[in-house]
Amino acid sequence: MENMNESAPILKVEHVKKSFGDLHVLKDISFDLKAGEVLSIIGPSGSGKSTLLRCLTQLETVDGGFVQVDGKDMVVPTLRQAQGPLGSGPAVKYAPAKTLREIRLSTGLVFQNFNLFPHLTVLQNICLAPVRVLGDERKDARAMGRFLLKRMGLEGKENSYPCELSGGQQQRVSIARALAMNPKILFFDEPTSALDPELTGEVLKIIKKLAEDKMTMVIVTHEMAFARDVADKVIFMDGGVIVEQGTPDHVFRESGNERLAQFLSRFSKA
């Protein structure tokens, strides 16, 4: 039984669906991820990648399916309850608020546009949530913040404001802020899309180091070489479905899927 627990997924997604009115953004998404693994999600704009991350981090609700995070059921399917001849009840049921909060605290999300508080210093941005949400002592949070900034290559930037940093530095502060909450899974929503090519490398280097340290991560990215090199698993999404998934070798070199080949051909000339 212990071996079964050790191999159980830390993230399990089954038949997840999400619509906005008549627009079906996620049609039937299923995958799982074990602790210490890195999943790269690739695909064209509008394929549902960012919506999937927002659903998994509770920024959006799903309309159907099952999601389990760190052994806790976040949302489960239900039998639709009749509400008269023209209607039906909800297809999913979310966990109680206490469980949802526990799940939320076990995940972190790094946005593509940094989302730092402009009126707070770098260190204040990192310490705010550990103090207010986790109840950490301020001095402990500041010590952890300085440690994380050193890890991000930003030692000496504690008292700088976001506007005084480059985009790459701001994104590294965002990563440090997410890590300060000690998440079990870290989600990245196109973390380099707002950066110019010169600054992209410094952020990708940090994420690669996290992968080497066995941080469990789900990364939506348009950086194909990075997705191939850093991931244990790769998912290719298009039109709200998973068209192909597997190891980087399978997805980037061995798959015979025509739509995937068409998508990757856009990057091979770079």
CSV table of C-alpha atoms in Angstrom, one decimal:
chain,number,residue,atom,x,y,z
A,1,MET,CA,0.0,0.0,0.0
A,2,GLU,CA,2.9,2.4,0.7
A,3,ASN,CA,4.2,2.0,-2.8
A,4,MET,CA,0.8,2.7,-4.2
A,5,ASN,CA,0.6,5.9,-2.2
A,6,GLU,CA,4.1,7.0,-3.3
A,7,SER,CA,3.1,6.5,-7.0
A,8,ALA,CA,-0.3,8.1,-6.7
A,9,PRO,CA,-0.7,11.3,-8.8
A,10,ILE,CA,-0.5,14.6,-6.9
A,11,LEU,CA,-2.7,16.1,-9.6
A,12,LYS,CA,-5.5,14.1,-11.3
A,13,VAL,CA,-7.8,15.6,-14.0
A,14,GLU,CA,-10.5,13.5,-15.6
A,15,HIS,CA,-13.0,14.6,-18.3
A,16,VAL,CA,-12.9,18.3,-17.4
A,17,LYS,CA,-15.2,20.6,-19.3
A,18,LYS,CA,-15.6,24.4,-19.3
A,19,SER,CA,-17.8,26.6,-21.4
A,20,PHE,CA,-18.5,30.3,-21.5
A,21,GLY,CA,-22.0,30.5,-22.9
A,22,ASP,CA,-22.1,28.7,-26.2
A,23,LEU,CA,-18.3,28.7,-26.4
A,24,HIS,CA,-16.9,25.3,-25.3
A,25,VAL,CA,-13.3,26.1,-24.2
A,26,LEU,CA,-12.4,22.8,-22.6
A,27,LYS,CA,-14.2,19.8,-24.1
A,28,ASP,CA,-12.8,16.7,-22.4
A,29,ILE,CA,-9.5,17.1,-20.6
A,30,SER,CA,-7.8,14.2,-18.8
A,31,PHE,CA,-4.3,13.8,-17.5
A,32,ASP,CA,-2.4,13.2,-14.2
A,33,LEU,CA,0.9,14.3,-12.7
A,34,LYS,CA,3.1,12.8,-10.0
A,35,ALA,CA,5.0,14.7,-7.4
A,36,GLY,CA,8.3,16.0,-8.7
A,37,GLU,CA,7.2,15.9,-12.4
A,38,VAL,CA,7.1,18.8,-14.8
A,39,LEU,CA,4.3,19.0,-17.3
A,40,SER,CA,4.6,21.4,-20.3
A,41,ILE,CA,1.3,22.4,-22.1
A,42,ILE,CA,1.7,23.7,-25.6
A,43,GLY,CA,-0.7,24.6,-28.3
A,44,PRO,CA,-2.0,27.6,-30.4
A,45,SER,CA,-3.6,30.6,-28.8
A,46,GLY,CA,-7.2,30.0,-28.0
A,47,SER,CA,-6.7,26.3,-27.5
A,48,GLY,CA,-7.8,26.4,-23.8
A,49,LYS,CA,-4.4,26.2,-22.1
A,50,SER,CA,-4.8,29.3,-19.8
A,51,THR,CA,-8.4,28.5,-19.0
A,52,LEU,CA,-7.3,25.0,-17.9
A,53,LEU,CA,-4.8,26.6,-15.5
A,54,ARG,CA,-7.4,29.0,-14.2
A,55,CYS,CA,-9.8,26.1,-13.5
A,56,LEU,CA,-7.1,24.1,-11.7
A,57,THR,CA,-6.2,27.1,-9.5
A,58,GLN,CA,-9.9,27.9,-8.7
A,59,LEU,CA,-9.9,31.2,-10.6
A,60,GLU,CA,-12.6,29.6,-12.8
A,61,THR,CA,-15.1,26.9,-12.1
A,62,VAL,CA,-15.5,23.8,-14.2
A,63,ASP,CA,-18.8,22.6,-15.7
A,64,GLY,CA,-18.0,18.9,-15.7
A,65,GLY,CA,-15.4,16.4,-14.7
A,66,PHE,CA,-13.2,15.5,-11.7
A,67,VAL,CA,-10.1,17.2,-10.2
A,68,GLN,CA,-8.0,15.9,-7.4
A,69,VAL,CA,-5.1,17.8,-5.9
A,70,ASP,CA,-2.7,16.3,-3.4
A,71,GLY,CA,-5.1,13.5,-2.5
A,72,LYS,CA,-8.1,15.9,-1.9
A,73,ASP,CA,-11.1,15.9,-4.2
A,74,MET,CA,-11.5,19.5,-5.5
A,75,VAL,CA,-14.5,18.9,-7.7
A,76,VAL,CA,-16.4,15.6,-8.5
A,77,PRO,CA,-19.2,14.8,-11.0
A,78,THR,CA,-22.7,14.4,-9.7
A,79,LEU,CA,-25.9,12.8,-10.9
A,80,ARG,CA,-27.8,15.6,-12.5
A,81,GLN,CA,-30.9,16.3,-10.4
A,82,ALA,CA,-34.1,16.9,-12.3
A,83,GLN,CA,-35.5,20.4,-12.1
A,84,GLY,CA,-38.5,20.0,-14.2
A,85,PRO,CA,-38.8,18.9,-17.8
A,86,LEU,CA,-36.7,21.7,-19.3
A,87,GLY,CA,-33.8,21.7,-16.9
A,88,SER,CA,-31.2,19.7,-14.9
A,89,GLY,CA,-29.1,20.2,-11.8
A,90,PRO,CA,-25.4,20.9,-11.7
A,91,ALA,CA,-23.1,18.3,-13.2
A,92,VAL,CA,-20.3,18.8,-10.6
A,93,LYS,CA,-20.0,19.4,-6.9
A,94,TYR,CA,-17.1,21.3,-5.4
A,95,ALA,CA,-15.5,20.4,-2.0
A,96,PRO,CA,-16.4,22.3,1.1
A,97,ALA,CA,-14.8,25.7,1.6
A,98,LYS,CA,-12.2,24.5,4.1
A,99,THR,CA,-11.0,21.8,1.7
A,100,LEU,CA,-10.9,24.3,-1.2
A,101,ARG,CA,-8.8,26.6,0.9
A,102,GLU,CA,-6.4,23.8,1.7
A,103,ILE,CA,-6.1,23.0,-2.0
A,104,ARG,CA,-5.6,26.6,-2.9
A,105,LEU,CA,-2.8,27.0,-0.4
A,106,SER,CA,-1.1,23.9,-1.8
A,107,THR,CA,-0.9,25.5,-5.3
A,108,GLY,CA,0.9,28.6,-6.6
A,109,LEU,CA,0.3,30.5,-9.9
A,110,VAL,CA,2.8,32.6,-11.7
A,111,PHE,CA,1.1,35.0,-14.1
A,112,GLN,CA,2.4,36.2,-17.4
A,113,ASN,CA,2.1,39.8,-16.5
A,114,PHE,CA,3.8,39.6,-13.0
A,115,ASN,CA,0.9,41.0,-11.0
A,116,LEU,CA,3.2,42.6,-8.4
A,117,PHE,CA,1.8,45.3,-6.1
A,118,PRO,CA,3.5,48.5,-7.4
A,119,HIS,CA,3.3,50.3,-4.1
A,120,LEU,CA,5.2,47.6,-2.2
A,121,THR,CA,8.9,46.8,-2.2
A,122,VAL,CA,10.1,43.5,-3.6
A,123,LEU,CA,10.5,42.1,-0.1
A,124,GLN,CA,7.1,43.3,1.0
A,125,ASN,CA,5.5,41.7,-2.1
A,126,ILE,CA,7.0,38.4,-1.2
A,127,CYS,CA,6.2,38.6,2.6
A,128,LEU,CA,2.6,39.8,2.3
A,129,ALA,CA,0.8,36.5,1.8
A,130,PRO,CA,2.9,34.4,4.2
A,131,VAL,CA,2.2,36.9,7.0
A,132,ARG,CA,-1.4,37.6,6.3
A,133,VAL,CA,-2.6,34.2,5.0
A,134,LEU,CA,-0.3,31.7,6.7
A,135,GLY,CA,0.2,33.7,9.9
A,136,ASP,CA,4.0,33.5,9.7
A,137,GLU,CA,6.0,35.8,12.0
A,138,ARG,CA,7.1,38.9,10.1
A,139,LYS,CA,10.8,38.3,10.8
A,140,ASP,CA,10.6,34.7,9.6
A,141,ALA,CA,8.8,35.8,6.4
A,142,ARG,CA,11.5,38.4,5.7
A,143,ALA,CA,14.3,35.8,6.3
A,144,MET,CA,12.6,33.5,3.8
A,145,GLY,CA,12.0,36.3,1.4
A,146,ARG,CA,15.7,37.2,1.4
A,147,PHE,CA,16.6,33.5,0.9
A,148,LEU,CA,14.3,33.3,-2.1
A,149,LEU,CA,15.6,36.5,-3.6
A,150,LYS,CA,19.1,35.1,-3.4
A,151,ARG,CA,17.9,31.9,-5.0
A,152,MET,CA,16.4,34.0,-7.8
A,153,GLY,CA,19.7,35.9,-8.3
A,154,LEU,CA,18.1,39.1,-6.9
A,155,GLU,CA,20.2,39.6,-3.8
A,156,GLY,CA,20.3,43.3,-2.9
A,157,LYS,CA,16.9,44.1,-4.5
A,158,GLU,CA,14.9,43.8,-1.3
A,159,ASN,CA,14.0,47.5,-1.1
A,160,SER,CA,13.5,48.1,-4.8
A,161,TYR,CA,10.0,48.7,-6.2
A,162,PRO,CA,8.7,46.8,-9.2
A,163,CYS,CA,9.0,49.8,-11.5
A,164,GLU,CA,12.7,49.9,-10.8
A,165,LEU,CA,13.2,46.3,-12.1
A,166,SER,CA,13.4,44.8,-15.6
A,167,GLY,CA,10.6,42.5,-16.7
A,168,GLY,CA,12.8,39.5,-16.2
A,169,GLN,CA,13.6,40.6,-12.6
A,170,GLN,CA,9.9,41.3,-11.9
A,171,GLN,CA,9.0,37.8,-13.1
A,172,ARG,CA,11.6,36.3,-10.9
A,173,VAL,CA,10.1,38.2,-7.9
A,174,SER,CA,6.7,36.7,-8.9
A,175,ILE,CA,8.2,33.2,-8.8
A,176,ALA,CA,9.8,34.0,-5.4
A,177,ARG,CA,6.4,35.2,-4.1
A,178,ALA,CA,4.7,32.0,-5.2
A,179,LEU,CA,7.4,29.9,-3.6
A,180,ALA,CA,7.1,31.8,-0.3
A,181,MET,CA,3.8,30.0,0.2
A,182,ASN,CA,5.6,26.6,0.0
A,183,PRO,CA,3.2,25.2,-2.7
A,184,LYS,CA,3.2,21.6,-3.6
A,185,ILE,CA,2.4,22.4,-7.3
A,186,LEU,CA,3.5,25.5,-9.1
A,187,PHE,CA,1.6,26.6,-12.2
A,188,PHE,CA,3.0,29.0,-14.8
A,189,ASP,CA,0.8,30.7,-17.3
A,190,GLU,CA,3.2,31.6,-20.2
A,191,PRO,CA,5.8,33.1,-17.8
A,192,THR,CA,7.9,34.6,-20.6
A,193,SER,CA,5.3,35.9,-23.0
A,194,ALA,CA,5.6,39.5,-21.7
A,195,LEU,CA,9.4,39.5,-21.9
A,196,ASP,CA,11.7,40.3,-24.8
A,197,PRO,CA,14.0,37.5,-25.9
A,198,GLU,CA,17.0,38.9,-24.0
A,199,LEU,CA,15.1,38.6,-20.7
A,200,THR,CA,13.4,35.3,-21.4
A,201,GLY,CA,16.5,33.2,-20.8
A,202,GLU,CA,17.0,34.4,-17.2
A,203,VAL,CA,13.5,33.3,-16.2
A,204,LEU,CA,13.7,30.0,-18.0
A,205,LYS,CA,17.0,29.3,-16.2
A,206,ILE,CA,15.2,29.7,-12.8
A,207,ILE,CA,12.4,27.4,-13.9
A,208,LYS,CA,14.9,24.8,-15.1
A,209,LYS,CA,16.6,25.0,-11.7
A,210,LEU,CA,13.3,24.4,-10.0
A,211,ALA,CA,12.8,21.3,-12.2
A,212,GLU,CA,16.2,20.0,-11.2
A,213,ASP,CA,15.1,20.5,-7.5
A,214,LYS,CA,12.0,18.3,-8.3
A,215,MET,CA,9.4,21.1,-7.9
A,216,THR,CA,6.1,19.8,-9.3
A,217,MET,CA,5.2,22.2,-12.1
A,218,VAL,CA,2.6,22.7,-14.8
A,219,ILE,CA,3.9,25.2,-17.4
A,220,VAL,CA,1.9,26.7,-20.3
A,221,THR,CA,4.5,28.0,-22.7
A,222,HIS,CA,5.3,28.9,-26.3
A,223,GLU,CA,9.0,28.2,-25.8
A,224,MET,CA,9.2,24.8,-27.6
A,225,ALA,CA,12.8,24.0,-26.9
A,226,PHE,CA,12.2,24.8,-23.2
A,227,ALA,CA,9.1,22.7,-23.1
A,228,ARG,CA,11.0,19.8,-24.6
A,229,ASP,CA,14.1,20.1,-22.4
A,230,VAL,CA,12.5,20.8,-19.0
A,231,ALA,CA,9.4,18.5,-19.0
A,232,ASP,CA,8.7,14.9,-18.0
A,233,LYS,CA,5.4,15.1,-19.9
A,234,VAL,CA,4.1,17.3,-22.7
A,235,ILE,CA,0.5,18.0,-23.6
A,236,PHE,CA,-0.5,19.5,-27.0
A,237,MET,CA,-3.9,21.2,-26.9
A,238,ASP,CA,-6.0,22.4,-29.8
A,239,GLY,CA,-9.6,23.4,-29.9
A,240,GLY,CA,-10.3,22.6,-26.3
A,241,VAL,CA,-9.0,19.0,-26.4
A,242,ILE,CA,-5.8,17.2,-25.8
A,243,VAL,CA,-4.6,16.2,-29.3
A,244,GLU,CA,-1.4,14.5,-28.2
A,245,GLN,CA,0.4,13.8,-24.9
A,246,GLY,CA,3.4,11.8,-23.8
A,247,THR,CA,7.1,12.2,-23.1
A,248,PRO,CA,9.0,15.0,-24.8
A,249,ASP,CA,10.6,12.5,-27.2
A,250,HIS,CA,7.2,11.2,-28.2
A,251,VAL,CA,5.5,14.6,-28.7
A,252,PHE,CA,8.4,16.4,-30.4
A,253,ARG,CA,10.1,13.6,-32.3
A,254,GLU,CA,7.9,10.4,-32.6
A,255,SER,CA,4.3,11.4,-32.9
A,256,GLY,CA,2.8,11.1,-36.3
A,257,ASN,CA,-0.1,13.5,-35.5
A,258,GLU,CA,-0.6,15.8,-38.5
A,259,ARG,CA,-2.0,18.8,-36.5
A,260,LEU,CA,0.9,18.6,-34.0
A,261,ALA,CA,3.5,18.5,-36.9
A,262,GLN,CA,1.8,21.5,-38.5
A,263,PHE,CA,2.0,23.4,-35.2
A,264,LEU,CA,5.6,22.5,-34.5
A,265,SER,CA,6.7,23.4,-38.0
A,266,ARG,CA,6.1,27.1,-37.2
A,267,PHE,CA,8.9,26.9,-34.6
A,268,SER,CA,11.4,24.7,-36.4
A,269,LYS,CA,12.6,27.6,-38.6
A,270,ALA,CA,13.3,29.9,-35.6
